[in-house]
C-alpha atoms as a PDB file:
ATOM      1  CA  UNK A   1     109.226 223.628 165.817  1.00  0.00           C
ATOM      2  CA  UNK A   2     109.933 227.405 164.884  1.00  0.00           C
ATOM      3  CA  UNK A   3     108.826 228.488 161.615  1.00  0.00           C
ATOM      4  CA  UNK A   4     112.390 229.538 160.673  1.00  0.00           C
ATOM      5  CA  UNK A   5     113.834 226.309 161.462  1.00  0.00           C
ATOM      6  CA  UNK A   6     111.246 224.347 158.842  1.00  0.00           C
ATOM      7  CA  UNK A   7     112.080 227.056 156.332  1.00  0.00           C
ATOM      8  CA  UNK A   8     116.048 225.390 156.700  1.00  0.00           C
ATOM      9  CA  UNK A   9     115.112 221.678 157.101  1.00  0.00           C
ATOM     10  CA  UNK A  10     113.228 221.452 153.926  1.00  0.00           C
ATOM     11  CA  UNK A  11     115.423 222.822 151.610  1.00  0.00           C
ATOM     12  CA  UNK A  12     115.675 220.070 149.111  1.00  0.00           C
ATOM     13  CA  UNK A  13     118.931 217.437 149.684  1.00  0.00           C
ATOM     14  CA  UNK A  14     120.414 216.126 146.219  1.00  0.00           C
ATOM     15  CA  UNK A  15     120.460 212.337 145.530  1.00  0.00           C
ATOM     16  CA  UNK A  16     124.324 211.815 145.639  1.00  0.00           C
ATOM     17  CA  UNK A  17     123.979 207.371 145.473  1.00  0.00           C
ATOM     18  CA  UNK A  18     121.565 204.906 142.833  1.00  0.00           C
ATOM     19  CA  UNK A  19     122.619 201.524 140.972  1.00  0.00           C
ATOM     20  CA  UNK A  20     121.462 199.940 137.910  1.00  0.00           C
ATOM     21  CA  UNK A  21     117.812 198.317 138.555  1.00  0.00           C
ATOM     22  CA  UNK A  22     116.049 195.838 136.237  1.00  0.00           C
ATOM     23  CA  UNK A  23     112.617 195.687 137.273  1.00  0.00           C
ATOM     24  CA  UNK A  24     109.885 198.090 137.981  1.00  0.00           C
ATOM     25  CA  UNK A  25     109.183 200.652 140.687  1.00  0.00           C
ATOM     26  CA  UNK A  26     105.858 202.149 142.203  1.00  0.00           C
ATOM     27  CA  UNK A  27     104.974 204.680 144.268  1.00  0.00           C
ATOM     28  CA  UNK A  28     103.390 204.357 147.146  1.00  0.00           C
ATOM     29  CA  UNK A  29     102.938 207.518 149.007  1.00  0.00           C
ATOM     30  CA  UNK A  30     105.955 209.559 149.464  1.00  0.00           C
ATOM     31  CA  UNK A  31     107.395 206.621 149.658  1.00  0.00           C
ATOM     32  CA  UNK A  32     108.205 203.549 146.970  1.00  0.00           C
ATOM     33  CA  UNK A  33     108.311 200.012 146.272  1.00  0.00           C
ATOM     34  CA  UNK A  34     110.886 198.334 143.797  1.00  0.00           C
ATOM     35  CA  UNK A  35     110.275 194.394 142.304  1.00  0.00           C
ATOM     36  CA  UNK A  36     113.872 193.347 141.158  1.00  0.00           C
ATOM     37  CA  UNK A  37     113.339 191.020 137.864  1.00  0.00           C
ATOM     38  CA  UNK A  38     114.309 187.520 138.301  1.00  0.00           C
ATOM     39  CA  UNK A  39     116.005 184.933 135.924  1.00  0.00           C
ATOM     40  CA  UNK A  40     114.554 181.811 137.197  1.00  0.00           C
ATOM     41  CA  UNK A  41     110.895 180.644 138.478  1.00  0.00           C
ATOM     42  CA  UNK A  42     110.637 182.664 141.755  1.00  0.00           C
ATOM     43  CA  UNK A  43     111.032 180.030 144.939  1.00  0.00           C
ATOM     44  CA  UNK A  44     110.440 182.506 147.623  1.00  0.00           C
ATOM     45  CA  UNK A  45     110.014 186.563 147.637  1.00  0.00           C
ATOM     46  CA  UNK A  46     112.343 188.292 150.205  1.00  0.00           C
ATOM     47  CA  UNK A  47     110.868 192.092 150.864  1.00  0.00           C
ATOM     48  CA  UNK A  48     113.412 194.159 152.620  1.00  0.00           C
ATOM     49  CA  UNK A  49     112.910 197.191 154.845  1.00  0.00           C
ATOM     50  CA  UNK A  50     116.024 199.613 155.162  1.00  0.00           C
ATOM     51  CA  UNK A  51     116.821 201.708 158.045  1.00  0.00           C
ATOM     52  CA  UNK A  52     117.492 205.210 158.860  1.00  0.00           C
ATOM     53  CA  UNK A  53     119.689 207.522 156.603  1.00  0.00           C
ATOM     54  CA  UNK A  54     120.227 203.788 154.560  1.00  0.00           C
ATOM     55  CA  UNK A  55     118.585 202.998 151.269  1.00  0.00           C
ATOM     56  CA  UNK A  56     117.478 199.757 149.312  1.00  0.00           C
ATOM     57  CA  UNK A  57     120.384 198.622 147.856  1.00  0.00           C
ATOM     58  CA  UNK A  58     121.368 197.472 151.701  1.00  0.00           C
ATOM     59  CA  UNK A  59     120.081 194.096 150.633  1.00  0.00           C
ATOM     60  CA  UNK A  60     120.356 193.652 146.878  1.00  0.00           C
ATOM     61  CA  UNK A  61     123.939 191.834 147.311  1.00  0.00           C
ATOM     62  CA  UNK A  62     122.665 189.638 150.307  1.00  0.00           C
ATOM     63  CA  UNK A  63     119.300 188.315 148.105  1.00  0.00           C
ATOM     64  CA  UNK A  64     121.190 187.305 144.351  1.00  0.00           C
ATOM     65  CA  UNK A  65     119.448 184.307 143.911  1.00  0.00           C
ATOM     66  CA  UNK A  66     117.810 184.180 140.430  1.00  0.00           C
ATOM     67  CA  UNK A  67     115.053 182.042 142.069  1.00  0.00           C
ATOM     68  CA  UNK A  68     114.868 184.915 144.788  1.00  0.00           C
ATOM     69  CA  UNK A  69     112.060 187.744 143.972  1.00  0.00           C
ATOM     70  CA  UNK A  70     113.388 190.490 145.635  1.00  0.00           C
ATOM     71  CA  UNK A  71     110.752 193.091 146.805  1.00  0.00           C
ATOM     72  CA  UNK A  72     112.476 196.405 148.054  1.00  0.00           C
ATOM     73  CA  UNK A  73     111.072 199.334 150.115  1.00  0.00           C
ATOM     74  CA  UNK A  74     112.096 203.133 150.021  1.00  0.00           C
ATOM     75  CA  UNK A  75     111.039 204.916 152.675  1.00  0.00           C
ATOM     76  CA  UNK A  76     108.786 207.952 152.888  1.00  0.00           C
ATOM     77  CA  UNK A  77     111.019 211.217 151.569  1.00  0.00           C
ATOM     78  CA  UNK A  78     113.912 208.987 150.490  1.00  0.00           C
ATOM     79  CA  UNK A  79     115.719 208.935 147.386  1.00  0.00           C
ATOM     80  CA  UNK A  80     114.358 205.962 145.616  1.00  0.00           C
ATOM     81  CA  UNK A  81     118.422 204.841 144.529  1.00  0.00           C
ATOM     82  CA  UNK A  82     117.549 203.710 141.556  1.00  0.00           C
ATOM     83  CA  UNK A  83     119.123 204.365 137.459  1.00  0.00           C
ATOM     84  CA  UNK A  84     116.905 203.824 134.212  1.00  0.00           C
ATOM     85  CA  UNK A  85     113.753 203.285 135.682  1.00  0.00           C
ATOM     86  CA  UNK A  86     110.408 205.592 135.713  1.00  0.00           C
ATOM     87  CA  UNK A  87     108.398 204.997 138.746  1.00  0.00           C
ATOM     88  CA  UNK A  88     104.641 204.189 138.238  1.00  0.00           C
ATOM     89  CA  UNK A  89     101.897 204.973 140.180  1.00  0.00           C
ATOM     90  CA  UNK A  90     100.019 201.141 141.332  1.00  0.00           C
ATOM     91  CA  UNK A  91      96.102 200.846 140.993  1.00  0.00           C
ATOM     92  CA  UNK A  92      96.303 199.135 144.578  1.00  0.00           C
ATOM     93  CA  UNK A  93      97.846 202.048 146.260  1.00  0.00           C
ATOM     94  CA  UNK A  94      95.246 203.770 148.890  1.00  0.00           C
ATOM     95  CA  UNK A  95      96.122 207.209 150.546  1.00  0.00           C
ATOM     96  CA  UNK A  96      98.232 207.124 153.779  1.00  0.00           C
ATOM     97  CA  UNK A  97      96.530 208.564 156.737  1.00  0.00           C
ATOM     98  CA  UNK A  98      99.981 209.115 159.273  1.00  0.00           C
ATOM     99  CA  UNK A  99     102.413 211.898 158.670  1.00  0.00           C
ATOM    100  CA  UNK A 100     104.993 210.812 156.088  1.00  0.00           C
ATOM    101  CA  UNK A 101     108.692 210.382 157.748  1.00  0.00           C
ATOM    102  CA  UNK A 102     107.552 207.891 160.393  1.00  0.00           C
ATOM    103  CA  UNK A 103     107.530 204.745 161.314  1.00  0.00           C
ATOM    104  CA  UNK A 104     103.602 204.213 161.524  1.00  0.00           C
ATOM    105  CA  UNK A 105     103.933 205.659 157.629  1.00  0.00           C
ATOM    106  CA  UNK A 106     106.502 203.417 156.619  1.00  0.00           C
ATOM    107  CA  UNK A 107     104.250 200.367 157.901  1.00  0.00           C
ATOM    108  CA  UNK A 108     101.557 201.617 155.995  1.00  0.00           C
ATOM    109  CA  UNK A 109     103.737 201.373 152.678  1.00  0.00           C
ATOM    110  CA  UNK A 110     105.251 197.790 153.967  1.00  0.00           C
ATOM    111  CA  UNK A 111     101.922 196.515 154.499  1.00  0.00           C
ATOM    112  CA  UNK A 112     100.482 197.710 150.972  1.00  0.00           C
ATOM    113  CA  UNK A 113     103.914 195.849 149.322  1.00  0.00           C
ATOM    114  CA  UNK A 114     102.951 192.401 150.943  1.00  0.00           C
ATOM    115  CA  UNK A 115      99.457 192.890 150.292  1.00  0.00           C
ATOM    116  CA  UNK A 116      99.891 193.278 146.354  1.00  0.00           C
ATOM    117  CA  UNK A 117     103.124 192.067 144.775  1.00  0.00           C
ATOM    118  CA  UNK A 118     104.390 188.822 146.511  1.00  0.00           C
ATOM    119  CA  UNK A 119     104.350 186.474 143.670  1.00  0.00           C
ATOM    120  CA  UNK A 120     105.178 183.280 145.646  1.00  0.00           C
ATOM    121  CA  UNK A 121     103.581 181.713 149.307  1.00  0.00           C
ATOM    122  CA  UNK A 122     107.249 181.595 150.672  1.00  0.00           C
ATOM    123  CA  UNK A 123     107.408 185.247 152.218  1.00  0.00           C
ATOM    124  CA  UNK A 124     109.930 186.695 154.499  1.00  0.00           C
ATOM    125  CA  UNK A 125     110.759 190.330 155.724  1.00  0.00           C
ATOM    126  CA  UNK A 126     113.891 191.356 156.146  1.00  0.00           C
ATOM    127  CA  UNK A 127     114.524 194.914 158.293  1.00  0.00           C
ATOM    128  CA  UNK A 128     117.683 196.604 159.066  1.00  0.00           C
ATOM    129  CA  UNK A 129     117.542 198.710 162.228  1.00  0.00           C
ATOM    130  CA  UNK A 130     114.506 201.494 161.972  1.00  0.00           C
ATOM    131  CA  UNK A 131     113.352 199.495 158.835  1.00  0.00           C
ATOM    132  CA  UNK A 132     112.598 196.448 162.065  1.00  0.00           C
ATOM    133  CA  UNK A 133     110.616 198.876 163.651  1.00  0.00           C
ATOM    134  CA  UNK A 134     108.932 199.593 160.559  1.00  0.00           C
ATOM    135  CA  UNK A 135     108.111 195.587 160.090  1.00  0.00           C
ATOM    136  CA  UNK A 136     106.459 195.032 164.267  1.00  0.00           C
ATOM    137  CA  UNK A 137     104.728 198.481 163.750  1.00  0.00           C
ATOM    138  CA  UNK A 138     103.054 197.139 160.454  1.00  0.00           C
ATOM    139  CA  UNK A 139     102.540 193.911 162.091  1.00  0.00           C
ATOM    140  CA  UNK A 140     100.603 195.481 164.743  1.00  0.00           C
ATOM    141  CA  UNK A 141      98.622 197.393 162.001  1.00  0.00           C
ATOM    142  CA  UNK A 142      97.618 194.211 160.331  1.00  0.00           C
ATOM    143  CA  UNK A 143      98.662 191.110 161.856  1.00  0.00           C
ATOM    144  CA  UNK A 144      96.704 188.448 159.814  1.00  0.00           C
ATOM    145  CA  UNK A 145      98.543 189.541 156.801  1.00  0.00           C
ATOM    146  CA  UNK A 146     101.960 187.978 158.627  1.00  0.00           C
ATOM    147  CA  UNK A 147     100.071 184.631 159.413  1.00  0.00           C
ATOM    148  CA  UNK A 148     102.368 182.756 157.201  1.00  0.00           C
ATOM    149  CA  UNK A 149     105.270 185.152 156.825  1.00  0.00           C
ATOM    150  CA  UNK A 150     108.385 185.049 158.520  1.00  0.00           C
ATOM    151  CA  UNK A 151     110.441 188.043 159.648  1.00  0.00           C
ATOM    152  CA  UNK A 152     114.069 189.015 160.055  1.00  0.00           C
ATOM    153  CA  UNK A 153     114.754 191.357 162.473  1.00  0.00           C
ATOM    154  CA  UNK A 154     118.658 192.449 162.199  1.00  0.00           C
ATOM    155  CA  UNK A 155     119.888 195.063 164.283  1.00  0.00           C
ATOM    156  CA  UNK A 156     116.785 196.539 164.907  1.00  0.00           C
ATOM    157  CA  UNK A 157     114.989 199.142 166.543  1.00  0.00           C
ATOM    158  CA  UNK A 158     112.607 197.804 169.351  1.00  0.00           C
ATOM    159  CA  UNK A 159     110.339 198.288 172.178  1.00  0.00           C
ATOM    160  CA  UNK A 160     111.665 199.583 174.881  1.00  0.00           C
ATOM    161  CA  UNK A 161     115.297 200.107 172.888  1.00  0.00           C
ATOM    162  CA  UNK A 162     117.927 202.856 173.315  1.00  0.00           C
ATOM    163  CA  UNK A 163     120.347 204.446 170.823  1.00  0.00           C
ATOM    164  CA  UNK A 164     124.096 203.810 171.266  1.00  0.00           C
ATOM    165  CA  UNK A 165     125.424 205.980 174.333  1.00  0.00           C
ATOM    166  CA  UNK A 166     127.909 207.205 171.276  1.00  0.00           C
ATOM    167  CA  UNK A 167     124.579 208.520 169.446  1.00  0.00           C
ATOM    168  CA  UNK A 168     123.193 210.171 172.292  1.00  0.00           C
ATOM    169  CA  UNK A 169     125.989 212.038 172.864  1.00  0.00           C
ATOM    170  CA  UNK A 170     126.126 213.406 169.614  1.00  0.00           C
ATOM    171  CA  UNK A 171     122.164 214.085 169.348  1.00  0.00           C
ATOM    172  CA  UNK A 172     122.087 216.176 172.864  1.00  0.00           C
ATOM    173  CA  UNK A 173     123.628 219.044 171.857  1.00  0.00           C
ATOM    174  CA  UNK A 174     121.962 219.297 168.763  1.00  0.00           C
ATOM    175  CA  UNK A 175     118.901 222.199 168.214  1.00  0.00           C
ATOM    176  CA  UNK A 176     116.372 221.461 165.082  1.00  0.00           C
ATOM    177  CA  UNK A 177     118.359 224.606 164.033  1.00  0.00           C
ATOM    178  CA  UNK A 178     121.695 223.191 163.850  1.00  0.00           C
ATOM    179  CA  UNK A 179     120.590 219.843 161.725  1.00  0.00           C
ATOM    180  CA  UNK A 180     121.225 222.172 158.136  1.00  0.00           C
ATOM    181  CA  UNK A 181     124.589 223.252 159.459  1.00  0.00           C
ATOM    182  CA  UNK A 182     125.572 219.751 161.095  1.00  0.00           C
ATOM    183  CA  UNK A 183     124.994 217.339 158.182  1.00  0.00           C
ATOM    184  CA  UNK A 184     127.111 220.066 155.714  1.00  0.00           C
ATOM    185  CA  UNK A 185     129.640 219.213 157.967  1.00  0.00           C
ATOM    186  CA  UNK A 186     129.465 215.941 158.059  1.00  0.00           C
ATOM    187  CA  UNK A 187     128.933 215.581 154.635  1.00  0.00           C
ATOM    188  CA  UNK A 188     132.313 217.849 153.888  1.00  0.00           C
ATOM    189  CA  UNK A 189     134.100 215.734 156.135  1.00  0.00           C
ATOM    190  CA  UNK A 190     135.725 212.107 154.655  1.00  0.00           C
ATOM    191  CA  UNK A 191     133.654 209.042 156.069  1.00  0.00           C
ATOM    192  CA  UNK A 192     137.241 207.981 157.520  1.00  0.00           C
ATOM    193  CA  UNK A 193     137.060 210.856 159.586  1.00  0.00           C
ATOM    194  CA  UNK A 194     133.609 208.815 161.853  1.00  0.00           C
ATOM    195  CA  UNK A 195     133.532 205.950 159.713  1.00  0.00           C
ATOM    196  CA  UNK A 196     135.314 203.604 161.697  1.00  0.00           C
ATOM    197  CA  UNK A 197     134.095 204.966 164.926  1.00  0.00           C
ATOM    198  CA  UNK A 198     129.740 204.241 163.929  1.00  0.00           C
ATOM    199  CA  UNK A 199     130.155 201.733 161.046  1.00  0.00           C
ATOM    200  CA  UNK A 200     133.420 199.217 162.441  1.00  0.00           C
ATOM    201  CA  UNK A 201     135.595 197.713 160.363  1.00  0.00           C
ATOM    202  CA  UNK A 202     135.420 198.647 157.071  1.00  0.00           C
ATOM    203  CA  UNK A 203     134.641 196.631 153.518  1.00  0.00           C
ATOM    204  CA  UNK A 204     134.100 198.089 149.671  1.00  0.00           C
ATOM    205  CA  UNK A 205     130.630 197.580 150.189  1.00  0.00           C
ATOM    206  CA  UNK A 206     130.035 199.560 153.424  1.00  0.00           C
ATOM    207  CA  UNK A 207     132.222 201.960 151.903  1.00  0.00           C
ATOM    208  CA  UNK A 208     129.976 202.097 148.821  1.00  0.00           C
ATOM    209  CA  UNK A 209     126.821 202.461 150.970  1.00  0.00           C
ATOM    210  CA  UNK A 210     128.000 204.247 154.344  1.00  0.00           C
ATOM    211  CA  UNK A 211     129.598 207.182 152.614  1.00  0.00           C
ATOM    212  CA  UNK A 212     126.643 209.396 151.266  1.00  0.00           C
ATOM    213  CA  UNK A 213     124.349 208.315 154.354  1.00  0.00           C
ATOM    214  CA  UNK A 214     123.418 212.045 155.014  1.00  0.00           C
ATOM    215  CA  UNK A 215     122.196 212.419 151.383  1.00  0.00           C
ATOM    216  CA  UNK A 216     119.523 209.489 151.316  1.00  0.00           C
ATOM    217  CA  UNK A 217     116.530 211.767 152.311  1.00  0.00           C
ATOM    218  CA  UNK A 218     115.102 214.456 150.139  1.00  0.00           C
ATOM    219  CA  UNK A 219     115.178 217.337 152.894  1.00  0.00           C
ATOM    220  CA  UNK A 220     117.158 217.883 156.114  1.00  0.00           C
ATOM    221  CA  UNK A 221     113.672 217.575 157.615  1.00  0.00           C
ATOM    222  CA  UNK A 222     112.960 213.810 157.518  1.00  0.00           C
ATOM    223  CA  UNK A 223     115.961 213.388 159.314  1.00  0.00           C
ATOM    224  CA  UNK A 224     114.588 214.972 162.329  1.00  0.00           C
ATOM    225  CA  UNK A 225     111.748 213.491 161.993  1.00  0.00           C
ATOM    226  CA  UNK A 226     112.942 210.012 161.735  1.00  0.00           C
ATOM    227  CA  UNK A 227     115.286 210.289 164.752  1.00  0.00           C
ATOM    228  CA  UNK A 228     112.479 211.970 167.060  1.00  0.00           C
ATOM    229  CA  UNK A 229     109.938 209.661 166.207  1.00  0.00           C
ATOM    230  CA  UNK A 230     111.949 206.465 166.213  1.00  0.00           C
ATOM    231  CA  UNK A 231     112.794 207.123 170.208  1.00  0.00           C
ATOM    232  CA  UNK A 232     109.108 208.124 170.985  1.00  0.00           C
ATOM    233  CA  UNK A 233     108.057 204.799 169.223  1.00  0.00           C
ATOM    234  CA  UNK A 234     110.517 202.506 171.617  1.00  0.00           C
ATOM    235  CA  UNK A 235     109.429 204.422 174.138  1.00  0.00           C
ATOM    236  CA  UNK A 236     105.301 203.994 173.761  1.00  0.00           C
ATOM    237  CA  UNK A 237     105.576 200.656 172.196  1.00  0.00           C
ATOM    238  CA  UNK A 238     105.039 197.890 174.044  1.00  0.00           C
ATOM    239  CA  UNK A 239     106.879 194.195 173.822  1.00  0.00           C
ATOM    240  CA  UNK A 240     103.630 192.312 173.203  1.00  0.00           C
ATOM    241  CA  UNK A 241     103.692 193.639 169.790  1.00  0.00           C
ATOM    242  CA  UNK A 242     106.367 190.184 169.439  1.00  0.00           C
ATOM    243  CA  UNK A 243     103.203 187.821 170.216  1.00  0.00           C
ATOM    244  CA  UNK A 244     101.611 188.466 166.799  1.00  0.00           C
ATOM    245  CA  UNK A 245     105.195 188.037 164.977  1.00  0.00           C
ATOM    246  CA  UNK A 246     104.391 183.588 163.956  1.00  0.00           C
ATOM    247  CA  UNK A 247     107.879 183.271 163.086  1.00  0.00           C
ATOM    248  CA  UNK A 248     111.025 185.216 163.171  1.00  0.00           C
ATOM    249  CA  UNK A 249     114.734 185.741 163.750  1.00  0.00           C
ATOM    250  CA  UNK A 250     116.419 188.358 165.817  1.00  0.00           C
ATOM    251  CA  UNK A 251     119.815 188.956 164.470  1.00  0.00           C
ATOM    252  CA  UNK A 252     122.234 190.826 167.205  1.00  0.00           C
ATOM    253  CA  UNK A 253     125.935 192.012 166.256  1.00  0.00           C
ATOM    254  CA  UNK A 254     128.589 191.216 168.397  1.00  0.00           C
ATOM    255  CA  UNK A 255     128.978 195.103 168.872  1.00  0.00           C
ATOM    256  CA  UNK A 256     126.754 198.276 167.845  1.00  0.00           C
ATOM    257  CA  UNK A 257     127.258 201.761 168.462  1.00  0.00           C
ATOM    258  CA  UNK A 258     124.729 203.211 166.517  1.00  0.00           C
ATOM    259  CA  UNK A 259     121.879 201.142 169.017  1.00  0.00           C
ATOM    260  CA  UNK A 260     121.961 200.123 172.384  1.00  0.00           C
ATOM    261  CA  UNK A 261     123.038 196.668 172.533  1.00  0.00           C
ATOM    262  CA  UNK A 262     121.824 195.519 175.600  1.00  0.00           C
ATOM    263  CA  UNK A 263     118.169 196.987 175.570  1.00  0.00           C
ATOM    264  CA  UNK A 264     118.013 196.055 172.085  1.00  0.00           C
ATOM    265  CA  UNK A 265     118.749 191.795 173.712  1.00  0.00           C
ATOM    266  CA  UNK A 266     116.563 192.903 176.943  1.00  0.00           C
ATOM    267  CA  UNK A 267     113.583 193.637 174.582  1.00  0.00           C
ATOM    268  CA  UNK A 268     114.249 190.730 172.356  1.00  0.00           C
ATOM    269  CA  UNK A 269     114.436 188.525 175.111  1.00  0.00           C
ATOM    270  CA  UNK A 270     110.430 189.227 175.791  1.00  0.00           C
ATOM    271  CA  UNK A 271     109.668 187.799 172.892  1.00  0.00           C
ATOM    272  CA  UNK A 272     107.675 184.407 172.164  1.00  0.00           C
ATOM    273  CA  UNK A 273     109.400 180.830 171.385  1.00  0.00           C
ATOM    274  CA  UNK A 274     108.655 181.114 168.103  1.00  0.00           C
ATOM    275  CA  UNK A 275     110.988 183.619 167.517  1.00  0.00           C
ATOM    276  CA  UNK A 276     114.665 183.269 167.649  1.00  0.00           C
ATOM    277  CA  UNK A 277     117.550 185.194 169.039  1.00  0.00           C
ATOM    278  CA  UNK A 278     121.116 184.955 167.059  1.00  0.00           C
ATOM    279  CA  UNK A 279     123.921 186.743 168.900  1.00  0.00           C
ATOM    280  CA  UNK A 280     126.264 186.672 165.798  1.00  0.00           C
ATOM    281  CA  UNK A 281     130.012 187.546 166.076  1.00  0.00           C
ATOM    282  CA  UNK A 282     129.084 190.115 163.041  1.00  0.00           C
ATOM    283  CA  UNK A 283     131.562 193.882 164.704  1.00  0.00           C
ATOM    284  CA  UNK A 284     128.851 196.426 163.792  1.00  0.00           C
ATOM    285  CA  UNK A 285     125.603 197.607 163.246  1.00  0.00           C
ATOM    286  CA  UNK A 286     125.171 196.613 159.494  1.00  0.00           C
ATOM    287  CA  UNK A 287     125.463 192.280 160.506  1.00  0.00           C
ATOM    288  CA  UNK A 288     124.437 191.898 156.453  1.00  0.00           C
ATOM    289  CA  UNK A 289     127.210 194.123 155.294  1.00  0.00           C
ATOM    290  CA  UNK A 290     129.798 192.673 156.796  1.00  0.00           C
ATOM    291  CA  UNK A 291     128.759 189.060 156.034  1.00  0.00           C
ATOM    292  CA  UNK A 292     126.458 187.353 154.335  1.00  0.00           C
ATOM    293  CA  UNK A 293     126.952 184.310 156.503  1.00  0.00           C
ATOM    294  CA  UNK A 294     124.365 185.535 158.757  1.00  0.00           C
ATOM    295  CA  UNK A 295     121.398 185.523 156.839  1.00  0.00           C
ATOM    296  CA  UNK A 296     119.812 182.796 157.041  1.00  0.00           C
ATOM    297  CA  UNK A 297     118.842 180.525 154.975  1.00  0.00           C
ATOM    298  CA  UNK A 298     115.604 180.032 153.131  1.00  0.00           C
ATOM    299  CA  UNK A 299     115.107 176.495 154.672  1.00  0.00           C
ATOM    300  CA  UNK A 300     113.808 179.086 157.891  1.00  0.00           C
ATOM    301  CA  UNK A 301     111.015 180.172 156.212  1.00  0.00           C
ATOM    302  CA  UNK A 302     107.458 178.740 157.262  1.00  0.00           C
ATOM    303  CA  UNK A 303     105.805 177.161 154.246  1.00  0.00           C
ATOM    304  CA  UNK A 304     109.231 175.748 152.955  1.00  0.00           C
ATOM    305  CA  UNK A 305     109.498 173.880 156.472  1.00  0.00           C
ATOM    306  CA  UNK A 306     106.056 172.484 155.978  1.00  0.00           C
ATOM    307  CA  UNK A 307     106.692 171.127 152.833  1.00  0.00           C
END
């Protein structure tokens, strides 16, 4: 990449979204971890992975349960979306070998979460698009740590996957040097301008998160990186990455135009019995955003069935 055009992608990006959090956050990295307080005796934890351009809060409406601790990851160069609360640094963090802004980074973080701060045996992993990739490319980085864990996959980025032919044609035309001048655009434009085009139907809550996508990463920089090394990871990563995933869920929307739909149920498809594949009726990419319903239930998780 040309000298000049690093000089424009890291000029710093303004956090522009963050909600009231109880609880505490730690850094990890250039990344961050956030444990949501609880009211009642935790039952299960729930760690959720967001995905690209999205930030933690994705989940916080779909996990309300005060018996629910609710573990939430931000990825590396994002705007941890949080008010009131001064990150820590954890005395369990180690240093983070892969360049920060990928996938292989983000799995690092994942990994050092589920290591440390689960306070319960009932564990499940919930990722949304790139933050799926992020869970099978920590799985593959340490599988025994998911011996006993299950893991949603919801619209996800996988092996072998595409991006939306709508994507694509938007990404083609566009140089590293154009990314600066592309996302002031889109960010002076109203969301009902592309909205409804990418994100479907429309809800407060999508509304709420959807609209200040293009301000969720600290520089113009991790964008590019996130988007060019999300489609070299479908493309090197193979489907047997699924046999060390011991339990799991693969949740589909009835349409997507942010992913390729089809490549995203070819991949799934290679996957062992033990994981399962729910086409839900959900119209977009963001399944948990435009209904709870499709979450499931906690009954699916692996030590809870065995009890």
């Amino acid at each position: 990449m040309k000298a000049s055009h690093v000089r424009k992608l890291i000029k710093p990006i303004d956090s522009a979204y963050s909600e009231m959090f109880s609880g505490r956050v730690y850094r990890v990295g250039t990344g961050a971890v956030s444990v949501r307080n609880h009211s009642g005796k935790a039952e299960q934890t729930v760690i959720g992975v967001h995905g690209f351009l999205e930030n933690h809060c994705y989940f916080t409406q779909a996990y309300e349960a005060p018996t629910t601790e609710l573990i939430l990851l931000t990825c590396s160069n994002y705007h941890i979306p949080v008010n009131g609360v001064t990150p820590e640094s954890p005395d369990w963090e180690v240093p983070i070998k892969h360049l920060d802004g990928t996938i292989e980074y983000d799995a690092c973080i994942l990994n050092q979460a589920l290591a440390n701060l689960p306070g319960t045996d009932n564990i499940r992993v919930h990722g949304h698009s790139r933050g799926g990739a992020v869970i099978l490319e920590a799985i593959k980085q340490w599988p025994e740590l998911y011996d006993n864990v299950e893991v949603i996959l919801e619209a996800p980025v996988l092996p072998n996957g595409r991006l939306s032919a709508l994507v694509t044609a938007v990404l083609e035309p566009v140089s590293h040097g154009m990314w600066p001048w592309l996302i002031r655009l889109i960010n002076s434009a109203p969301s009902s301008a592309y909205g409804q085009t990418f994100f479907g139907k429309m809800n407060p809550r999508k509304k709420q998160l959807l609209g200040k996508l293009f301000s969720a990463t600290k520089d113009h920089l991790t964008i590019v990186r996130n988007i060019e090394n999300l489609m070299a990871w479908m493309e090197r990563t193979d489907t047997s990455v699924y046999d060390k995933v011991r339990y799991g869920t693969f949740l589909i929307p009835a349409v997507d135009r942010i992913l390729d739909r089809q490549s995203m149920l070819a991949s799934a498809r290679q996957s062992p019995t033990t994981m399962r594949i729910v086409e839900t009726e959900a119209p977009s990419h963001f399944i948990t955003l435009d209904s709870k319903e499709w979450v499931p239930g906690f009954e699916t998780l692996p030590t809870a069935a065995e009890s």
